[in-house]
């Protein structure tokens, strides 16, 4: 079984503080990304070894590949998770990482993932990204890809099965605001810090994102509607997992995903996977979002609170009116509401 939680060490804290410092500075983040994209794939793989966690993950991935070589013929060789930021994709990513046969496609020294691909940086999908997953081994990948024809055509042409994660955008908007406040390099960080606390959520939702060309809330709504409609028409190759259902029964939803990809594991292993993830989340609850984001390697997490329905304690009349106008269709299509009387 994979050890998904590392013990604390001085080196661990040093690495964590360095990562936290970089995350606070948008110029350092941009410089880091430019350097990483310019490096040859063979050199880029060595980045995983700058901290002890990278070495333990490398050894773990070696064991996973040896196991998956014997069993990947049973189902798909790539678990692909698509979801908006702060929608629960990291949770599923962590669950998949605890399966003894899987390796994270974009965060392992054993995979030649094209980090220099601009499409990968922007959250899209390219043929090169999908081809970097070895056909005789099991990999998983999380992306934030929009439901545009450009990307759906690639998925269809390459016969790729995928899971779409959807979360109530009213809760997601709150998580996104806290994430922007915690990460200094986030494009909304300075704006929100300079906004009165009572107005931060509305500003976070309604301000135009520099890369999206529209308000974040508008984009989220279009994203949810677009993928929901696509999955309805392509249920043989795509499935929807709702964040709230994972919170309600993590094991049931993981089993749904594994069954979709034609994998089945023993009851004992499933118990261990779920128990490991529950323990990890207990540890993450004890730390701040900023600390969780700064953890080294694949320990890094965006987890903050994650309580479904928390928006009811936050939304005032102004926010509710705005959300009804922007999220109305998305909430109905995704099954969160039947009308606008909420």
CSV table of C-alpha atoms in Angstrom, one decimal:
chain,number,residue,atom,x,y,z
A,1,UNK,CA,0.0,0.0,0.0
A,2,UNK,CA,1.3,3.5,-0.8
A,3,UNK,CA,2.4,5.7,2.1
A,4,UNK,CA,0.5,8.9,1.2
A,5,UNK,CA,1.6,10.8,4.3
A,6,UNK,CA,5.2,11.6,5.1
A,7,UNK,CA,6.6,12.3,8.6
A,8,UNK,CA,7.7,15.8,9.4
A,9,UNK,CA,11.5,16.5,9.0
A,10,UNK,CA,13.6,19.7,9.1
A,11,UNK,CA,14.2,19.2,5.3
A,12,UNK,CA,10.4,18.9,4.9
A,13,UNK,CA,9.8,22.3,6.6
A,14,UNK,CA,12.7,24.0,4.7
A,15,UNK,CA,11.2,22.8,1.4
A,16,UNK,CA,7.7,23.9,2.5
A,17,UNK,CA,8.9,27.4,3.5
A,18,UNK,CA,10.7,27.9,0.1
A,19,UNK,CA,7.6,26.8,-1.8
A,20,UNK,CA,5.4,29.1,0.4
A,21,UNK,CA,7.7,32.0,-0.3
A,22,UNK,CA,7.6,31.5,-4.1
A,23,UNK,CA,3.8,31.1,-4.1
A,24,UNK,CA,3.5,34.6,-2.5
A,25,UNK,CA,5.4,36.3,-5.3
A,26,UNK,CA,3.8,36.3,-8.8
A,27,UNK,CA,7.1,37.3,-10.4
A,28,UNK,CA,8.9,34.3,-8.9
A,29,UNK,CA,6.1,32.0,-9.9
A,30,UNK,CA,6.2,33.3,-13.5
A,31,UNK,CA,10.0,33.0,-13.6
A,32,UNK,CA,9.8,29.4,-12.3
A,33,UNK,CA,7.2,28.4,-14.9
A,34,UNK,CA,9.2,29.9,-17.7
A,35,UNK,CA,12.4,28.1,-16.6
A,36,UNK,CA,10.6,24.8,-16.2
A,37,UNK,CA,8.9,25.0,-19.7
A,38,UNK,CA,12.3,25.8,-21.3
A,39,UNK,CA,14.0,22.7,-19.8
A,40,UNK,CA,14.4,19.5,-21.9
A,41,UNK,CA,12.1,16.7,-20.6
A,42,UNK,CA,15.1,14.6,-19.5
A,43,UNK,CA,16.3,17.5,-17.2
A,44,UNK,CA,12.9,18.5,-16.1
A,45,UNK,CA,12.4,15.0,-14.6
A,46,UNK,CA,15.2,15.7,-12.2
A,47,UNK,CA,13.2,18.5,-10.5
A,48,UNK,CA,11.3,15.9,-8.6
A,49,UNK,CA,14.4,15.1,-6.6
A,50,UNK,CA,15.0,18.4,-5.1
A,51,UNK,CA,13.4,17.3,-1.8
A,52,UNK,CA,13.3,14.0,0.1
A,53,UNK,CA,9.6,13.6,-0.8
A,54,UNK,CA,10.6,13.4,-4.5
A,55,UNK,CA,12.8,10.4,-3.8
A,56,UNK,CA,10.2,8.5,-1.9
A,57,UNK,CA,7.6,9.2,-4.6
A,58,UNK,CA,10.1,8.0,-7.2
A,59,UNK,CA,10.6,4.7,-5.4
A,60,UNK,CA,6.9,4.3,-4.9
A,61,UNK,CA,6.2,5.0,-8.6
A,62,UNK,CA,8.7,2.3,-9.5
A,63,UNK,CA,6.8,-0.2,-7.4
A,64,UNK,CA,3.5,0.9,-8.9
A,65,UNK,CA,4.8,0.5,-12.5
A,66,UNK,CA,5.9,-3.1,-11.7
A,67,UNK,CA,2.5,-3.9,-10.4
A,68,UNK,CA,0.5,-2.1,-13.2
A,69,UNK,CA,2.5,-3.9,-15.9
A,70,UNK,CA,0.8,-7.1,-14.9
A,71,UNK,CA,-2.7,-5.7,-14.6
A,72,UNK,CA,-3.2,-2.7,-16.9
A,73,UNK,CA,-4.7,-5.0,-19.6
A,74,UNK,CA,-7.8,-5.2,-17.5
A,75,UNK,CA,-8.9,-1.6,-18.2
A,76,UNK,CA,-7.8,1.8,-19.5
A,77,UNK,CA,-4.2,2.8,-18.9
A,78,UNK,CA,-5.1,6.4,-18.1
A,79,UNK,CA,-7.5,7.8,-15.4
A,80,UNK,CA,-8.3,11.3,-16.7
A,81,UNK,CA,-10.0,13.6,-14.2
A,82,UNK,CA,-11.5,16.9,-15.6
A,83,UNK,CA,-12.8,19.6,-13.3
A,84,UNK,CA,-12.8,23.2,-12.4
A,85,UNK,CA,-10.3,24.4,-9.7
A,86,UNK,CA,-11.7,24.0,-6.2
A,87,UNK,CA,-14.3,21.5,-7.4
A,88,UNK,CA,-12.8,18.3,-5.8
A,89,UNK,CA,-10.4,17.2,-8.4
A,90,UNK,CA,-7.5,17.2,-6.0
A,91,UNK,CA,-9.5,14.9,-3.7
A,92,UNK,CA,-9.9,12.3,-6.5
A,93,UNK,CA,-6.3,12.8,-7.5
A,94,UNK,CA,-5.3,11.9,-4.0
A,95,UNK,CA,-7.5,8.8,-4.0
A,96,UNK,CA,-6.1,7.6,-7.3
A,97,UNK,CA,-2.6,8.2,-5.9
A,98,UNK,CA,-3.2,5.8,-3.1
A,99,UNK,CA,-4.0,2.9,-5.5
A,100,UNK,CA,-0.8,0.7,-5.6
A,101,UNK,CA,-0.7,0.5,-9.4
A,102,UNK,CA,-1.0,4.1,-10.4
A,103,UNK,CA,1.5,6.9,-11.2
A,104,UNK,CA,0.6,10.6,-11.6
A,105,UNK,CA,1.3,11.4,-15.2
A,106,UNK,CA,2.4,15.0,-14.8
A,107,UNK,CA,4.2,14.7,-11.5
A,108,UNK,CA,6.5,11.7,-11.8
A,109,UNK,CA,10.1,11.3,-12.9
A,110,UNK,CA,9.0,8.1,-14.7
A,111,UNK,CA,6.7,10.0,-17.1
A,112,UNK,CA,7.7,12.3,-20.0
A,113,UNK,CA,4.8,14.7,-19.6
A,114,UNK,CA,5.1,17.8,-21.9
A,115,UNK,CA,5.2,20.5,-19.2
A,116,UNK,CA,6.5,22.9,-21.8
A,117,UNK,CA,3.3,22.6,-23.8
A,118,UNK,CA,1.4,25.9,-23.5
A,119,UNK,CA,-1.8,24.0,-23.7
A,120,UNK,CA,-0.8,22.0,-20.6
A,121,UNK,CA,0.0,25.3,-18.7
A,122,UNK,CA,-3.5,26.7,-19.6
A,123,UNK,CA,-5.3,23.6,-18.4
A,124,UNK,CA,-6.1,22.2,-21.8
A,125,UNK,CA,-5.4,18.8,-23.4
A,126,UNK,CA,-3.1,18.0,-26.3
A,127,UNK,CA,-2.4,14.7,-28.1
A,128,UNK,CA,1.2,14.9,-26.7
A,129,UNK,CA,-0.1,14.9,-23.2
A,130,UNK,CA,-2.3,11.9,-23.7
A,131,UNK,CA,0.5,10.0,-25.6
A,132,UNK,CA,2.9,10.5,-22.7
A,133,UNK,CA,0.9,7.9,-20.7
A,134,UNK,CA,2.5,4.5,-21.4
A,135,UNK,CA,0.0,2.0,-22.8
A,136,UNK,CA,1.4,-0.8,-20.6
A,137,UNK,CA,1.3,1.0,-17.3
A,138,UNK,CA,-1.4,2.8,-15.3
A,139,UNK,CA,-1.3,6.6,-15.0
A,140,UNK,CA,-3.7,9.3,-13.8
A,141,UNK,CA,-4.0,13.0,-14.7
A,142,UNK,CA,-6.0,15.9,-13.4
A,143,UNK,CA,-6.8,18.9,-15.7
A,144,UNK,CA,-9.1,21.9,-15.7
A,145,UNK,CA,-10.0,21.6,-19.4
A,146,UNK,CA,-13.0,23.6,-20.8
A,147,UNK,CA,-15.7,21.8,-22.9
A,148,UNK,CA,-14.6,23.3,-26.2
A,149,UNK,CA,-14.7,21.4,-29.5
A,150,UNK,CA,-11.0,21.7,-29.8
A,151,UNK,CA,-10.5,19.5,-26.8
A,152,UNK,CA,-13.5,17.2,-27.0
A,153,UNK,CA,-12.3,16.2,-30.6
A,154,UNK,CA,-8.9,15.2,-29.2
A,155,UNK,CA,-10.5,13.1,-26.5
A,156,UNK,CA,-12.8,11.4,-29.1
A,157,UNK,CA,-10.1,10.9,-31.7
A,158,UNK,CA,-7.8,9.2,-29.1
A,159,UNK,CA,-10.7,7.2,-27.6
A,160,UNK,CA,-10.0,8.6,-24.1
A,161,UNK,CA,-12.4,7.9,-21.3
A,162,UNK,CA,-12.7,10.6,-18.6
A,163,UNK,CA,-14.4,11.7,-15.4
A,164,UNK,CA,-15.9,15.2,-15.1
A,165,UNK,CA,-16.0,16.5,-11.5
A,166,UNK,CA,-18.7,19.0,-10.7
A,167,UNK,CA,-19.3,21.0,-7.5
A,168,UNK,CA,-22.1,23.4,-6.5
A,169,UNK,CA,-20.7,26.7,-7.9
A,170,UNK,CA,-22.0,28.6,-4.9
A,171,UNK,CA,-19.7,26.6,-2.6
A,172,UNK,CA,-16.9,26.6,-5.2
A,173,UNK,CA,-17.0,30.4,-5.4
A,174,UNK,CA,-16.2,30.6,-1.7
A,175,UNK,CA,-13.3,28.2,-2.0
A,176,UNK,CA,-11.9,30.0,-5.0
A,177,UNK,CA,-12.0,33.3,-3.1
A,178,UNK,CA,-10.0,31.8,-0.1
A,179,UNK,CA,-7.5,30.2,-2.6
A,180,UNK,CA,-7.0,33.6,-4.2
A,181,UNK,CA,-6.4,35.2,-0.8
A,182,UNK,CA,-3.9,32.5,0.2
A,183,UNK,CA,-1.7,32.5,-2.9
A,184,UNK,CA,0.2,35.7,-3.6
A,185,UNK,CA,0.7,34.9,-7.2
A,186,UNK,CA,-3.0,34.5,-7.9
A,187,UNK,CA,-4.3,37.2,-10.3
A,188,UNK,CA,-7.0,38.2,-7.9
A,189,UNK,CA,-4.8,38.3,-4.7
A,190,UNK,CA,-4.0,42.0,-4.7
A,191,UNK,CA,-7.5,43.0,-5.7
A,192,UNK,CA,-9.2,41.0,-3.0
A,193,UNK,CA,-6.8,42.0,-0.3
A,194,UNK,CA,-7.6,45.6,-1.1
A,195,UNK,CA,-11.4,45.0,-1.0
A,196,UNK,CA,-13.5,45.2,2.1
A,197,UNK,CA,-14.2,41.7,3.5
A,198,UNK,CA,-17.9,42.1,3.1
A,199,UNK,CA,-17.5,42.6,-0.7
A,200,UNK,CA,-14.6,40.2,-1.4
A,201,UNK,CA,-16.8,37.2,-2.5
A,202,UNK,CA,-18.8,39.3,-5.0
A,203,UNK,CA,-15.7,40.9,-6.4
A,204,UNK,CA,-14.0,37.5,-6.7
A,205,UNK,CA,-17.0,36.1,-8.6
A,206,UNK,CA,-17.8,39.1,-10.8
A,207,UNK,CA,-14.3,40.5,-11.8
A,208,UNK,CA,-13.0,39.5,-15.2
A,209,UNK,CA,-10.2,36.9,-15.2
A,210,UNK,CA,-7.3,38.1,-17.3
A,211,UNK,CA,-6.9,34.7,-19.0
A,212,UNK,CA,-10.5,33.8,-19.4
A,213,UNK,CA,-11.8,37.2,-20.8
A,214,UNK,CA,-14.9,37.0,-18.6
A,215,UNK,CA,-16.0,37.0,-15.0
A,216,UNK,CA,-15.0,33.8,-13.2
A,217,UNK,CA,-18.6,33.0,-12.2
A,218,UNK,CA,-19.7,33.3,-15.8
A,219,UNK,CA,-17.0,30.9,-16.9
A,220,UNK,CA,-17.8,28.4,-14.2
A,221,UNK,CA,-21.4,28.4,-15.2
A,222,UNK,CA,-20.6,27.9,-18.9
A,223,UNK,CA,-18.1,25.2,-18.0
A,224,UNK,CA,-20.7,23.2,-15.9
A,225,UNK,CA,-23.4,23.5,-18.5
A,226,UNK,CA,-21.1,22.6,-21.3
A,227,UNK,CA,-19.6,19.5,-19.8
A,228,UNK,CA,-23.0,18.3,-18.3
A,229,UNK,CA,-24.5,18.4,-21.8
A,230,UNK,CA,-21.5,16.7,-23.3
A,231,UNK,CA,-21.6,13.8,-20.9
A,232,UNK,CA,-25.3,13.4,-21.4
A,233,UNK,CA,-24.6,12.8,-25.1
A,234,UNK,CA,-21.4,10.7,-24.6
A,235,UNK,CA,-22.1,8.6,-21.5
A,236,UNK,CA,-20.2,5.7,-23.0
A,237,UNK,CA,-16.9,7.6,-22.8
A,238,UNK,CA,-17.5,10.1,-20.0
A,239,UNK,CA,-19.1,10.2,-16.6
A,240,UNK,CA,-19.9,12.9,-14.0
A,241,UNK,CA,-18.9,12.7,-10.4
A,242,UNK,CA,-20.4,15.3,-8.0
A,243,UNK,CA,-18.2,16.6,-5.3
A,244,UNK,CA,-21.1,16.4,-2.8
A,245,UNK,CA,-21.5,12.7,-3.6
A,246,UNK,CA,-17.8,12.1,-2.8
A,247,UNK,CA,-18.2,13.8,0.5
A,248,UNK,CA,-21.3,11.7,1.3
A,249,UNK,CA,-19.7,8.4,0.4
A,250,UNK,CA,-16.1,8.4,-0.8
A,251,UNK,CA,-15.8,4.7,-1.3
A,252,UNK,CA,-19.0,4.4,-3.4
A,253,UNK,CA,-17.8,7.1,-5.7
A,254,UNK,CA,-14.3,5.7,-6.1
A,255,UNK,CA,-15.8,2.3,-6.9
A,256,UNK,CA,-18.0,4.0,-9.6
A,257,UNK,CA,-14.9,5.5,-11.1
A,258,UNK,CA,-12.9,2.2,-11.0
A,259,UNK,CA,-15.9,0.3,-12.5
A,260,UNK,CA,-16.1,2.9,-15.3
A,261,UNK,CA,-12.5,2.1,-16.1
A,262,UNK,CA,-13.0,-1.6,-15.7
A,263,UNK,CA,-10.9,-2.1,-12.6
A,264,UNK,CA,-11.9,-3.9,-9.4
A,265,UNK,CA,-9.9,-4.2,-6.2
A,266,UNK,CA,-10.4,-6.3,-3.1
A,267,UNK,CA,-12.6,-5.1,-0.2
A,268,UNK,CA,-9.5,-5.0,2.0
A,269,UNK,CA,-7.6,-2.7,-0.4
A,270,UNK,CA,-10.6,-0.4,-0.9
A,271,UNK,CA,-10.9,-0.1,2.9
A,272,UNK,CA,-7.2,0.8,3.1
A,273,UNK,CA,-7.4,3.4,0.3
A,274,UNK,CA,-10.4,5.2,1.9
A,275,UNK,CA,-8.9,5.0,5.4
A,276,UNK,CA,-5.6,6.5,4.1
A,277,UNK,CA,-7.4,9.4,2.4
A,278,UNK,CA,-9.6,10.1,5.5
A,279,UNK,CA,-6.5,10.3,7.6
A,280,UNK,CA,-4.8,12.6,5.1
A,281,UNK,CA,-7.8,14.9,5.2
A,282,UNK,CA,-7.8,14.9,9.0
A,283,UNK,CA,-4.2,16.0,8.9
A,284,UNK,CA,-4.9,18.7,6.3
A,285,UNK,CA,-7.8,20.1,8.4
A,286,UNK,CA,-5.3,20.9,11.1
A,287,UNK,CA,-3.2,23.1,8.8
A,288,UNK,CA,-4.0,26.3,7.0
A,289,UNK,CA,-4.7,26.4,3.2
A,290,UNK,CA,-1.4,28.2,2.8
A,291,UNK,CA,0.5,25.5,4.5
A,292,UNK,CA,-1.3,22.7,2.6
A,293,UNK,CA,-0.5,24.4,-0.7
A,294,UNK,CA,3.2,24.6,0.3
A,295,UNK,CA,3.7,20.9,1.2
A,296,UNK,CA,6.4,19.3,-1.0
A,297,UNK,CA,5.7,17.0,-3.9
A,298,UNK,CA,2.4,15.3,-4.2
A,299,UNK,CA,1.6,16.1,-0.5
A,300,UNK,CA,0.6,19.6,-1.7
A,301,UNK,CA,-3.2,20.1,-1.3
A,302,UNK,CA,-5.8,22.7,-2.0
A,303,UNK,CA,-8.0,21.4,0.8
A,304,UNK,CA,-9.5,24.0,3.2
A,305,UNK,CA,-13.0,23.1,4.5
A,306,UNK,CA,-15.1,21.5,1.8
A,307,UNK,CA,-18.4,21.5,3.6
A,308,UNK,CA,-21.3,21.1,1.1
A,309,UNK,CA,-24.0,23.8,1.4
A,310,UNK,CA,-21.7,26.2,3.3
A,311,UNK,CA,-22.7,29.0,0.9
A,312,UNK,CA,-26.0,29.3,2.9
A,313,UNK,CA,-24.1,30.8,5.8
A,314,UNK,CA,-22.2,33.2,3.6
A,315,UNK,CA,-24.5,34.5,0.9
A,316,UNK,CA,-26.4,37.7,1.6
A,317,UNK,CA,-29.2,39.0,-0.6
A,318,UNK,CA,-26.8,40.7,-3.0
A,319,UNK,CA,-24.8,37.6,-3.6
A,320,UNK,CA,-27.9,35.4,-3.9
A,321,UNK,CA,-29.4,37.7,-6.5
A,322,UNK,CA,-26.1,37.7,-8.5
A,323,UNK,CA,-25.7,33.9,-8.2
A,324,UNK,CA,-29.3,33.3,-9.4
A,325,UNK,CA,-28.6,35.3,-12.5
A,326,UNK,CA,-25.2,33.7,-13.3
A,327,UNK,CA,-25.5,30.2,-11.9
A,328,UNK,CA,-29.2,29.6,-12.5
A,329,UNK,CA,-28.9,27.4,-15.6
A,330,UNK,CA,-25.8,25.6,-14.3
A,331,UNK,CA,-27.5,24.7,-11.0
A,332,UNK,CA,-30.6,23.3,-12.8
A,333,UNK,CA,-28.6,21.3,-15.5
A,334,UNK,CA,-26.3,19.8,-12.8
A,335,UNK,CA,-29.3,18.9,-10.6
A,336,UNK,CA,-28.6,21.1,-7.7
A,337,UNK,CA,-31.8,23.1,-8.1
A,338,UNK,CA,-35.1,22.6,-10.0
A,339,UNK,CA,-35.8,26.3,-10.3
A,340,UNK,CA,-34.6,29.7,-9.0
A,341,UNK,CA,-36.6,29.7,-5.8
A,342,UNK,CA,-33.8,29.1,-3.4
